[in-house]
Coordinates of C-alpha atoms in Angstrom, one line a residue:
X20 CA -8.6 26.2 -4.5
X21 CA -7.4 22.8 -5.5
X22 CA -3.5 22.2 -5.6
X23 CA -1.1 18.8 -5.9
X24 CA 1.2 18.0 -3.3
X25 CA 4.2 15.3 -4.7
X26 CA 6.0 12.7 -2.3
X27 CA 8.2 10.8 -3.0
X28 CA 8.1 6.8 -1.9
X29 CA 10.5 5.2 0.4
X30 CA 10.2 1.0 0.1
X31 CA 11.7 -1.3 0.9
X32 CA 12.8 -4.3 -2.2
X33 CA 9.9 -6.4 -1.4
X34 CA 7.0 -3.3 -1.3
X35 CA 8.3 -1.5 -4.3
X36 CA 8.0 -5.0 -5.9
X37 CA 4.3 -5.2 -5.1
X38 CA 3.8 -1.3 -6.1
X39 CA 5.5 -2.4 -9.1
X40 CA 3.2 -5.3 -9.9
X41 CA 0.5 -3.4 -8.8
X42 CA 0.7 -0.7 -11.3
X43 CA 1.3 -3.0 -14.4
X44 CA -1.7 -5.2 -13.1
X45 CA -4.4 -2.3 -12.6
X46 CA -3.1 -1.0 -16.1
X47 CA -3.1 -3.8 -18.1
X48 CA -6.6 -4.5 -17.4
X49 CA -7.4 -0.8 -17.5
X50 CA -6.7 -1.6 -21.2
X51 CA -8.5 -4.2 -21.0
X52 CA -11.5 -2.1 -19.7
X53 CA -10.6 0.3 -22.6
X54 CA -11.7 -2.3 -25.6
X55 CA -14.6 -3.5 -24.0
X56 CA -15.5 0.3 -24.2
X57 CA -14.6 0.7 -27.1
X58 CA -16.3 -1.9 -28.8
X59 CA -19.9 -0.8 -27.0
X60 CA -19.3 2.4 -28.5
X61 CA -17.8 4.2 -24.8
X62 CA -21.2 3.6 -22.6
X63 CA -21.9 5.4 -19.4
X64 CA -19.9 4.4 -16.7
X65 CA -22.7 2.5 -15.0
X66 CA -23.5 0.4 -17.9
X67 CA -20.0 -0.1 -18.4
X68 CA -19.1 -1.0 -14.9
X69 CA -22.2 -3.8 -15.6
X70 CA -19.7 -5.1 -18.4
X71 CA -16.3 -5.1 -16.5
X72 CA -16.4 -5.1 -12.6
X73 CA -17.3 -9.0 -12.6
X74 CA -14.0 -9.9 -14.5
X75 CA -12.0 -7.8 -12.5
X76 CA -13.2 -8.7 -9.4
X77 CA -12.0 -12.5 -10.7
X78 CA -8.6 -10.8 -11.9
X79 CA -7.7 -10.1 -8.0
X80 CA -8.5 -6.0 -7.5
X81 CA -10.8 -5.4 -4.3
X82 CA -13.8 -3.5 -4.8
X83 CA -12.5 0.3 -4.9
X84 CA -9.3 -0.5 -7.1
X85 CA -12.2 -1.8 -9.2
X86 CA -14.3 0.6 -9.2
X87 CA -11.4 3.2 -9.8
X88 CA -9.8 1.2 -13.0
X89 CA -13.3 1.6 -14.7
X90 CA -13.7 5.4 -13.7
X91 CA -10.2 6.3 -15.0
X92 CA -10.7 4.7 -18.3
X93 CA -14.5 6.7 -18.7
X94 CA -12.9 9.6 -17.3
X95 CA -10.0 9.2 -20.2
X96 CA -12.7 9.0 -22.7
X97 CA -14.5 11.7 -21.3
X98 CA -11.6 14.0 -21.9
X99 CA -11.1 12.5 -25.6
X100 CA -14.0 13.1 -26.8
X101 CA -14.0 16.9 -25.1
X102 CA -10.5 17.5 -27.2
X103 CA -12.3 16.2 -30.1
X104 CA -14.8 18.9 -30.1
X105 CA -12.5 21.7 -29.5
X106 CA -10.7 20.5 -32.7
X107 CA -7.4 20.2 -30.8
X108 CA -6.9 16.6 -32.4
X109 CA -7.2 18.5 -35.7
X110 CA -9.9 18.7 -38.5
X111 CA -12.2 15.7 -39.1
X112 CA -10.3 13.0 -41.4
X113 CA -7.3 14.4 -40.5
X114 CA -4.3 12.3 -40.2
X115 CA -4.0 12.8 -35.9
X116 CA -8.4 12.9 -35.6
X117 CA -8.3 9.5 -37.2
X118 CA -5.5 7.9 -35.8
X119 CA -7.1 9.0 -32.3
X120 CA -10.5 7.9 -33.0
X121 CA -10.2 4.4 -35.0
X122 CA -8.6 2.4 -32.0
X123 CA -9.1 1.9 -28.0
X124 CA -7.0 4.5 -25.4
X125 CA -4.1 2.1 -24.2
X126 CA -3.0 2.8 -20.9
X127 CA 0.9 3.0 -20.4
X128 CA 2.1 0.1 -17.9
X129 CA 3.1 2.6 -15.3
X130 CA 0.5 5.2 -15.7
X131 CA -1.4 6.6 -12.8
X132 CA -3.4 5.2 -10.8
X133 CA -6.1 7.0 -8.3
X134 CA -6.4 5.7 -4.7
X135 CA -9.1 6.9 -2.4
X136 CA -9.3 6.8 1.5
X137 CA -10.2 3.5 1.4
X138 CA -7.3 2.3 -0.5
X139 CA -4.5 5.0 1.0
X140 CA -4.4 5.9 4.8
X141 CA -1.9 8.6 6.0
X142 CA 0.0 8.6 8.8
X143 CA 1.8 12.5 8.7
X144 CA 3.9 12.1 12.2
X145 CA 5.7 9.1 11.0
X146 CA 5.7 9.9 7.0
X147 CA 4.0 6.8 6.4
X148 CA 1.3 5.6 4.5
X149 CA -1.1 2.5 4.4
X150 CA -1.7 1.3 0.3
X151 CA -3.4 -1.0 -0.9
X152 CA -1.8 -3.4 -3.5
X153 CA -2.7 -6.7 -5.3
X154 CA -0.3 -8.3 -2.8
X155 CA -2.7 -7.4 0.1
X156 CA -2.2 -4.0 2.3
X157 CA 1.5 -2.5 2.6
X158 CA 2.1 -0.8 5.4
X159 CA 4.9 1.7 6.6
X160 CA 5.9 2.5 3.2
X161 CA 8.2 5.5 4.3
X162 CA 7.5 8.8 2.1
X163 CA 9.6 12.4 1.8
X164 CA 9.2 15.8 0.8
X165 CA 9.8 19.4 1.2
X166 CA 8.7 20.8 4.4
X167 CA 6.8 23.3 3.3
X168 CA 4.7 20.5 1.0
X169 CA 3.9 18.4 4.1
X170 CA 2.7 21.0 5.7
X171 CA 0.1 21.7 3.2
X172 CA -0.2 18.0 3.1
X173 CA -0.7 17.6 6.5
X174 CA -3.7 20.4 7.2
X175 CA -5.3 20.3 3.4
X176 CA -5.2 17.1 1.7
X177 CA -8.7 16.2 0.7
X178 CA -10.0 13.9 -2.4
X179 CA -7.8 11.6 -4.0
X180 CA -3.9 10.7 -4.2
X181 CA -2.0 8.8 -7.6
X182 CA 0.4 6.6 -7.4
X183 CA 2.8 6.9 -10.1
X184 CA 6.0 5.6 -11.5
X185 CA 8.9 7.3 -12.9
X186 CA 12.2 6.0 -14.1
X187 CA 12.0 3.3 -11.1
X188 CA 10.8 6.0 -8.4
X189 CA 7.6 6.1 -7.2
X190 CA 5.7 9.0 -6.5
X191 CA 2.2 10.1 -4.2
X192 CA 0.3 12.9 -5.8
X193 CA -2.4 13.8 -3.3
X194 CA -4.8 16.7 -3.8
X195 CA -5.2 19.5 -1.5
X196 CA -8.0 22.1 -1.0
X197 CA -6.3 25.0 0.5
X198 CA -8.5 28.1 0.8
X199 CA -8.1 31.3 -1.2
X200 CA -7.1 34.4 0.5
X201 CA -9.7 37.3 -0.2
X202 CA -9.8 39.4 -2.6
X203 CA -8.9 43.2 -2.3
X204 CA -10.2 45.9 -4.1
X205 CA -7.3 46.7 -6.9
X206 CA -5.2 50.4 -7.1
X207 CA -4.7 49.8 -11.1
X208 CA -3.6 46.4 -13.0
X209 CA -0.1 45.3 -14.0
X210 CA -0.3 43.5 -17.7
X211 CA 1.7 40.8 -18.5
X212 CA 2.9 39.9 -21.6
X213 CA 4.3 37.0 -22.3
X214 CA 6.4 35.5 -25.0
X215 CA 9.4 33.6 -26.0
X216 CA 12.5 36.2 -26.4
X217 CA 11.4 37.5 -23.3
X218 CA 9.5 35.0 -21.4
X219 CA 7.4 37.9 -19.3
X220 CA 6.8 41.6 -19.4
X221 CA 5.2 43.2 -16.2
X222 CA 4.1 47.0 -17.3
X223 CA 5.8 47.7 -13.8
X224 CA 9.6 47.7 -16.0
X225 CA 10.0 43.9 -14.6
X226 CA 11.0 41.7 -17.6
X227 CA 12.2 38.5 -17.1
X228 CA 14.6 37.7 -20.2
X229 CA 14.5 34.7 -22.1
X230 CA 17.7 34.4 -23.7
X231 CA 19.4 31.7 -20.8
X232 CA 16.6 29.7 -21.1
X233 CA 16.3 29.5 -24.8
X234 CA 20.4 28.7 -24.8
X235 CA 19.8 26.1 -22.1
X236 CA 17.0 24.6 -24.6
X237 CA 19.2 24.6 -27.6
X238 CA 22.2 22.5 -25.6
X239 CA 20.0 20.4 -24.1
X240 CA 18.6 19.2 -28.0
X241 CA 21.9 19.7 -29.2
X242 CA 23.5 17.0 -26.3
X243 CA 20.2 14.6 -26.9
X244 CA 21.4 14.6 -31.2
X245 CA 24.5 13.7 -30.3
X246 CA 23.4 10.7 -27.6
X247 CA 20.3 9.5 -29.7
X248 CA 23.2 9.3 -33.1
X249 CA 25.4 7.4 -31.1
X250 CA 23.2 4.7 -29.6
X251 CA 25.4 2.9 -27.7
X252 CA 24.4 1.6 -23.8
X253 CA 26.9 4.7 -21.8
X254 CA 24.7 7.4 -24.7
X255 CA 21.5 6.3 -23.7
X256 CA 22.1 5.5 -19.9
X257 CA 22.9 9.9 -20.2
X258 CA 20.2 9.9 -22.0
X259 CA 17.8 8.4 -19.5
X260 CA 19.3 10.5 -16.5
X261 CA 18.8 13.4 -18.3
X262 CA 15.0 13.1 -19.2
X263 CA 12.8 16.0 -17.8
X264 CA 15.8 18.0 -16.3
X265 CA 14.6 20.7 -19.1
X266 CA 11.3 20.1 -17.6
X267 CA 12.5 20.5 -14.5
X268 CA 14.4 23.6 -15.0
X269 CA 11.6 25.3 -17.0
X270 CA 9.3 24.9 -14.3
X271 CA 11.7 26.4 -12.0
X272 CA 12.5 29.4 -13.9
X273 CA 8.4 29.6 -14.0
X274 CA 8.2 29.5 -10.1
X275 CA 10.7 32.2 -9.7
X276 CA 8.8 34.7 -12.7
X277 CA 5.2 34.3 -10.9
X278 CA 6.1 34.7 -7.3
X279 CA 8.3 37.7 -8.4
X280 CA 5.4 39.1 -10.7
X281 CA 2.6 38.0 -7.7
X282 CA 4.7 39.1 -4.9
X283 CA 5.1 42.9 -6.9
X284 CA 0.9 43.3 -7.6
X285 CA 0.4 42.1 -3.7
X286 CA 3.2 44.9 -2.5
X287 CA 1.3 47.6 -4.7
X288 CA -2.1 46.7 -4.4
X289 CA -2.9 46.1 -8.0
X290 CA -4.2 43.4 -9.6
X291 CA -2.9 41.2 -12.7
X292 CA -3.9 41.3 -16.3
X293 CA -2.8 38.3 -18.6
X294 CA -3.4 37.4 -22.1
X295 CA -5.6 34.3 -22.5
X296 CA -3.5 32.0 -25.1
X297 CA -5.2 29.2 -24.5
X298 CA -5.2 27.0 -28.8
X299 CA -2.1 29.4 -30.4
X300 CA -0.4 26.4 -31.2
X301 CA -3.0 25.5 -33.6
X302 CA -3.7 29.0 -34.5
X303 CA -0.2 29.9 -35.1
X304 CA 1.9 28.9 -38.4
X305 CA 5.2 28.9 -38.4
X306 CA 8.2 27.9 -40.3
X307 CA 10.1 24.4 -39.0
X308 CA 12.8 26.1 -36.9
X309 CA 10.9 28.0 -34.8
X310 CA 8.5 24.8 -34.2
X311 CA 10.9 23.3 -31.6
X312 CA 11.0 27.1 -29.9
X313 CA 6.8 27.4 -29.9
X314 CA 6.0 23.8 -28.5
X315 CA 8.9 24.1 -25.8
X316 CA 7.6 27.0 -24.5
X317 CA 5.5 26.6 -21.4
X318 CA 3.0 29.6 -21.1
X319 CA 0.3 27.7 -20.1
X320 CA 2.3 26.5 -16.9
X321 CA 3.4 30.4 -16.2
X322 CA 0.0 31.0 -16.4
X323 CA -1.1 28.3 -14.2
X324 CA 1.5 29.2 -11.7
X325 CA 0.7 33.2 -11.4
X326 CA -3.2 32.1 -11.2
X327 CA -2.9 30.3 -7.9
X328 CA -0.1 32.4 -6.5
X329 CA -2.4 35.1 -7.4
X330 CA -5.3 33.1 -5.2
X331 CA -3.4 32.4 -2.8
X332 CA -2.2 35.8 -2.1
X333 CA -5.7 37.4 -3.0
X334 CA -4.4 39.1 -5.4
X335 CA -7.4 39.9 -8.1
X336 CA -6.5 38.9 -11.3
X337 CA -8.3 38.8 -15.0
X338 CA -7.8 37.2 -18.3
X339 CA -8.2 39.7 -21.4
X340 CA -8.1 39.1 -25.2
X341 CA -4.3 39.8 -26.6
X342 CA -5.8 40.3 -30.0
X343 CA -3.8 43.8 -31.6
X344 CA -1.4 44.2 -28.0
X345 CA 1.1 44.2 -29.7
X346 CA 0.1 46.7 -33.0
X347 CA -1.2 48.9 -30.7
X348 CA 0.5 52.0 -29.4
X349 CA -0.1 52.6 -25.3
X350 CA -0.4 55.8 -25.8
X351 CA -2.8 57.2 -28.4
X352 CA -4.6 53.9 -28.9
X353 CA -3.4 53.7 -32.9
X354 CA -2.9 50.5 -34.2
X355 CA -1.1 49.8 -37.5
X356 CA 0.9 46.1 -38.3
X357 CA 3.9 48.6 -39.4
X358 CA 3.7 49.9 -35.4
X359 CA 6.2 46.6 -34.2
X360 CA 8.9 47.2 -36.5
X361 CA 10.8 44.4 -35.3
X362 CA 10.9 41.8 -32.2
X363 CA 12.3 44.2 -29.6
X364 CA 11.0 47.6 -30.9
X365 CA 7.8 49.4 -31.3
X366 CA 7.4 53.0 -33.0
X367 CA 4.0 54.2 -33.4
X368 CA 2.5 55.5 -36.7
X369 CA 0.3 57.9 -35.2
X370 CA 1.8 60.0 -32.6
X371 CA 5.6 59.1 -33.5
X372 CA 6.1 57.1 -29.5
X373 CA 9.3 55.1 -29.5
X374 CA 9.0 52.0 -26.7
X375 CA 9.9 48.2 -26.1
X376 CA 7.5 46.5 -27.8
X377 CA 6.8 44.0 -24.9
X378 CA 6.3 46.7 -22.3
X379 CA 4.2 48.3 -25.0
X380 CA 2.2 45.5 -24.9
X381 CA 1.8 45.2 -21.4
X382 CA 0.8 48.6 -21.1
X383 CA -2.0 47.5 -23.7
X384 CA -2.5 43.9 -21.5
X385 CA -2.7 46.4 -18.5
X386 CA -5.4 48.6 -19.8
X387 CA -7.3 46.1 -21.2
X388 CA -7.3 44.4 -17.6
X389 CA -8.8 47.3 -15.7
X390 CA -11.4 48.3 -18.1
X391 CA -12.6 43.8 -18.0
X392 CA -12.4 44.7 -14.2
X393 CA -14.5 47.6 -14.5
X394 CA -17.1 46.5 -16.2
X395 CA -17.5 43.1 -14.1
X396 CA -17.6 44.7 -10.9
X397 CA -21.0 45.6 -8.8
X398 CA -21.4 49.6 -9.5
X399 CA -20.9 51.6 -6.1
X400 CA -23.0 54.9 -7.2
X401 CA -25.9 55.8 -5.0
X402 CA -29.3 54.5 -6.5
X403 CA -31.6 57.5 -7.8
X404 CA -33.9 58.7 -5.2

């Protein structure tokens, strides 16, 4: 199982200088690489390295920092055209498709860059690291992080590490292959519903509200209104040194909801059923208020964090279709549009049941999960003599 790993870089004036230059150097011609692209109609990488690598071998980059400019502008392509055909650029001719497709990617000036172990060495006992730059090698660049990230650092890293730049700080994403616990055989599933009044529903009672969060949201764009309207150099230094703390504390709030749901299926023995919501932003309409409320909330990262909790912890875990969850009752299986009466309450046509219509649902999500489980697992019943 592949995870991330994020320290944060120590240097001194004269090496964050050179990572500073670096980045804008390897970016600007990652543009560069970009139109050439571009223009040949986005060929295979090896044909396009034929068309690049001389000029920026002349522009100063050694061979890997090379090679990796022109394999992170084909890989940004690559993933182009993939959300073209998924449609998540929109319809062909539409306003975003076209606007996506009709010029070169540009490349941000202090947008990632990959470094392999040619380029990066680490050294863990002294939290230092080697890096290459385009001022030659810089060495004992000091680096921090939590204790329980270098650990994982220190026995797992394998593959490649970014260097990135954020509000003047400069960061070491390395990848780590840590290896997933094994699987046990599940006693029953726990479905999870997830949503925006309440952020998650376990079917085990646990429901992790989301009123605090949504009234943190709505201060937080309240307070960035008032800044951005008055525009003067105190409203937007606030402004910049409160970028990404909603980020910041909505992946928190995440963390705490999937160890807490992952920690409960490993105690119990069960397994974890989730609804795969993967495109209902583009599937979903709604009216302009409760726009800001859909695309601020982060399922996908709940999700992302409960499936490799749920790895590393071996606990088994299955994706199911949440198509009806919530119009169906738990009980007798009827399902009717009048069954959700409202947001937070579900009454059943068909036998009369009165529940929480999240818990409802996760009863549903639950079911669902075993019977996905049941049907994908090898059959222990004695062959026929």
């Amino acid at each position: 199982m592949k995870i991330v790993v994020q320290v944060k870089l120590m240097p001194e004036a004269e090496q964050a200088a050179a990572l500073r230059s670096t980045l804008r150097t390897v970016n600007d011609l990652a543009c560069w690489v970009s139109q050439v692209a571009f223009a040949r109609g986005v060929p295979r990488e090896y044909e396009l390295r034929k068309h690049t690598y001389p000029h920026l071998k002349a522009q100063g980059l050694g061979a890997q920092a090379a090679q990796h400019v022109i394999k992170k502008v084909r890989d940004a392509y690559t993933t182009l055209h993939a959300n073209l055909r998924a449609g998540n650029l929109g319809k062909p001719k539409s306003r975003r498709r076209v606007r996506a497709e009709s010029k070169p990617i540009a490349f941000r000036a202090e947008a990632a860059q990959p470094y392999d172990d040619r380029c990066l060495s680490w050294q863990y006992d002294q939290q230092t690291v080697s890096i290459w730059t385009t001022s030659g090698r810089l060495k004992n660049v000091r680096f921090v992080g939590y204790c329980d990230a270098l650990k994982t650092l220190q026995q797992y890293r394998k593959g490649e590490s970014d260097l990135i730049e954020r509000d003047g700080v400069f960061y070491l994403v390395a990848t780590c292959e840590v290896p997933e616990a094994e699987r046990y055989e599940p006693d029953g599933f726990i479905g999870v519903d997830l949503g925006i009044a309440n952020i998650a529903t376990a079917s085990t009672g646990y429901m992790a509200a989301g009123r605090g969060l949504n009234r943190y949201r709505k201060r937080q764009l309240d307070l960035r209104r008032k800044l951005q309207k008055k525009r003067t150099k105190s409203a937007k230094r606030r402004l910049k040194a409160r970028s990404r703390r909603e980020q910041r504390h909505a992946a928190n709030q995440n963390h705490i909801i999937s160890k807490t749901i992952v920690t409960e299926a490993e105690r119990t023995g069960r397994g974890l059923s989730l609804e795969e919501l993967k495109g209902i932003r583009t599937r979903v309409r709604l009216r302009k208020p409760q726009r800001v409320a859909l695309h601020s909330w982060a399922f996908s990262q709940l999700g992302d964090f409960i499936v490799y909790k749920a790895k590393r912890a071996g606990v088994p875990l299955v994706f199911v279709d949440p198509a009806y969850t919530s119009q169906m009752c738990s009980q007798c299986r009827y399902i009717d549009k009048r069954n959700r009466v409202d947001q937070g309450l579900f009454i059943c046509r068909g036998c009369g049941v009165v529940a929480h219509a999240d818990r409802n649902a996760s009863h549903n999500i639950a079911a669902r999960g075993a019977a996905v489980w049941n049907a994908g697992r090898e059959s222990r019943v004695p062959a026929t003599p």
